[in-house]
Amino acid sequence: MTDDHSPNLYFSVQLGDGVPVKFAEVSGLEADSRPIEYRHGDNPSFYPIKMPGLGKVGNVTMRRGIVGRDSEFWKWLSEIQMNRVIRRTVTISLLDEGGAPARVWTLHNAWPAKISGPALDAKGNEVMIELLELANETIEMSSCPS
């Protein structure tokens, strides 16, 4: 038996335009289906049956170090006006040792729900981190053939 676990540090993110964006962390790749409980009126069982209900995906949070004068995320957020927003397909790829995608998560109709700038502290010497939280409608996961 071989141990083919992928390292958790080699991934790529594309925000809709095909150009990869560097992130230090991506979290929130989750989806669930809320159960619906139902009991038919003439069912002799005292327990309801459970059926899959509406699906739900959480927001995906990405963190990265501040990159020069890049303000692309803030521009994207500022484009939201009265229910008008540019939605993008976001692709997050876990890469193998050769740089090829091993697993891919695709966020459909994503838009920036929150952006946080860094904490400014003159005494600190840490890398300044900004946060991008994306709302999306669905997450699709696919494994790529090796």
PDB file of C-alpha atoms in Angstrom, residues 48-111:
ATOM      1  CA  PRO A  48     -40.357  10.480   9.899  1.00  0.00           C
ATOM      2  CA  ILE A  49     -38.273   9.641   6.870  1.00  0.00           C
ATOM      3  CA  LYS A  50     -35.427  11.990   5.978  1.00  0.00           C
ATOM      4  CA  MET A  51     -34.894  13.304   2.485  1.00  0.00           C
ATOM      5  CA  PRO A  52     -32.192  15.599   1.129  1.00  0.00           C
ATOM      6  CA  GLY A  53     -33.320  19.199   1.048  1.00  0.00           C
ATOM      7  CA  LEU A  54     -31.775  22.353  -0.296  1.00  0.00           C
ATOM      8  CA  GLY A  55     -28.017  22.391  -0.548  1.00  0.00           C
ATOM      9  CA  LYS A  56     -25.932  25.056   1.092  1.00  0.00           C
ATOM     10  CA  VAL A  57     -22.357  26.202   0.591  1.00  0.00           C
ATOM     11  CA  GLY A  58     -20.373  28.368   2.953  1.00  0.00           C
ATOM     12  CA  ASN A  59     -18.326  31.392   2.043  1.00  0.00           C
ATOM     13  CA  VAL A  60     -14.740  30.670   1.053  1.00  0.00           C
ATOM     14  CA  THR A  61     -12.073  32.705   2.818  1.00  0.00           C
ATOM     15  CA  MET A  62      -8.678  33.408   1.261  1.00  0.00           C
ATOM     16  CA  ARG A  63      -5.718  35.132   2.883  1.00  0.00           C
ATOM     17  CA  ARG A  64      -2.624  36.537   1.268  1.00  0.00           C
ATOM     18  CA  GLY A  65       0.188  38.924   1.968  1.00  0.00           C
ATOM     19  CA  ILE A  66      -0.254  42.464   0.678  1.00  0.00           C
ATOM     20  CA  VAL A  67       1.159  42.641  -2.832  1.00  0.00           C
ATOM     21  CA  GLY A  68       2.629  46.025  -3.772  1.00  0.00           C
ATOM     22  CA  ARG A  69      -0.016  48.418  -5.033  1.00  0.00           C
ATOM     23  CA  ASP A  70      -2.438  45.675  -6.115  1.00  0.00           C
ATOM     24  CA  SER A  71      -6.006  46.702  -5.246  1.00  0.00           C
ATOM     25  CA  GLU A  72      -7.904  44.320  -7.549  1.00  0.00           C
ATOM     26  CA  PHE A  73     -10.059  42.894  -4.731  1.00  0.00           C
ATOM     27  CA  TRP A  74     -11.104  46.345  -3.523  1.00  0.00           C
ATOM     28  CA  LYS A  75     -12.024  47.299  -7.108  1.00  0.00           C
ATOM     29  CA  TRP A  76     -14.119  44.116  -7.433  1.00  0.00           C
ATOM     30  CA  LEU A  77     -15.934  44.911  -4.156  1.00  0.00           C
ATOM     31  CA  SER A  78     -16.567  48.530  -5.220  1.00  0.00           C
ATOM     32  CA  GLU A  79     -18.344  47.300  -8.380  1.00  0.00           C
ATOM     33  CA  ILE A  80     -21.240  45.977  -6.274  1.00  0.00           C
ATOM     34  CA  GLN A  81     -24.108  48.438  -6.713  1.00  0.00           C
ATOM     35  CA  MET A  82     -27.803  47.849  -6.112  1.00  0.00           C
ATOM     36  CA  ASN A  83     -27.832  44.117  -6.831  1.00  0.00           C
ATOM     37  CA  ARG A  84     -25.332  44.471  -9.677  1.00  0.00           C
ATOM     38  CA  VAL A  85     -22.140  42.556  -9.151  1.00  0.00           C
ATOM     39  CA  ILE A  86     -19.598  40.920 -11.374  1.00  0.00           C
ATOM     40  CA  ARG A  87     -19.769  37.224 -10.561  1.00  0.00           C
ATOM     41  CA  ARG A  88     -16.817  35.052 -11.417  1.00  0.00           C
ATOM     42  CA  THR A  89     -15.983  31.397 -11.630  1.00  0.00           C
ATOM     43  CA  VAL A  90     -13.146  30.767  -9.184  1.00  0.00           C
ATOM     44  CA  THR A  91     -10.945  27.687  -9.532  1.00  0.00           C
ATOM     45  CA  ILE A  92      -8.855  26.347  -6.649  1.00  0.00           C
ATOM     46  CA  SER A  93      -6.453  23.570  -7.659  1.00  0.00           C
ATOM     47  CA  LEU A  94      -4.492  21.319  -5.331  1.00  0.00           C
ATOM     48  CA  LEU A  95      -1.310  20.587  -7.284  1.00  0.00           C
ATOM     49  CA  ASP A  96       0.836  17.466  -7.272  1.00  0.00           C
ATOM     50  CA  GLU A  97       4.627  17.458  -7.094  1.00  0.00           C
ATOM     51  CA  GLY A  98       4.843  18.046 -10.853  1.00  0.00           C
ATOM     52  CA  GLY A  99       2.547  21.088 -10.735  1.00  0.00           C
ATOM     53  CA  ALA A 100      -0.438  19.334 -12.338  1.00  0.00           C
ATOM     54  CA  PRO A 101      -3.886  19.619 -10.721  1.00  0.00           C
ATOM     55  CA  ALA A 102      -4.714  16.613  -8.517  1.00  0.00           C
ATOM     56  CA  ARG A 103      -8.029  17.943  -7.212  1.00  0.00           C
ATOM     57  CA  VAL A 104      -9.989  21.013  -8.315  1.00  0.00           C
ATOM     58  CA  TRP A 105     -12.706  22.966  -6.518  1.00  0.00           C
ATOM     59  CA  THR A 106     -14.781  25.296  -8.709  1.00  0.00           C
ATOM     60  CA  LEU A 107     -16.822  28.079  -7.119  1.00  0.00           C
ATOM     61  CA  HIS A 108     -19.676  29.167  -9.347  1.00  0.00           C
ATOM     62  CA  ASN A 109     -21.038  32.737  -9.390  1.00  0.00           C
ATOM     63  CA  ALA A 110     -18.594  33.980  -6.758  1.00  0.00           C
ATOM     64  CA  TRP A 111     -18.414  37.584  -5.607  1.00  0.00           C
TER      65      TRP A 111
END
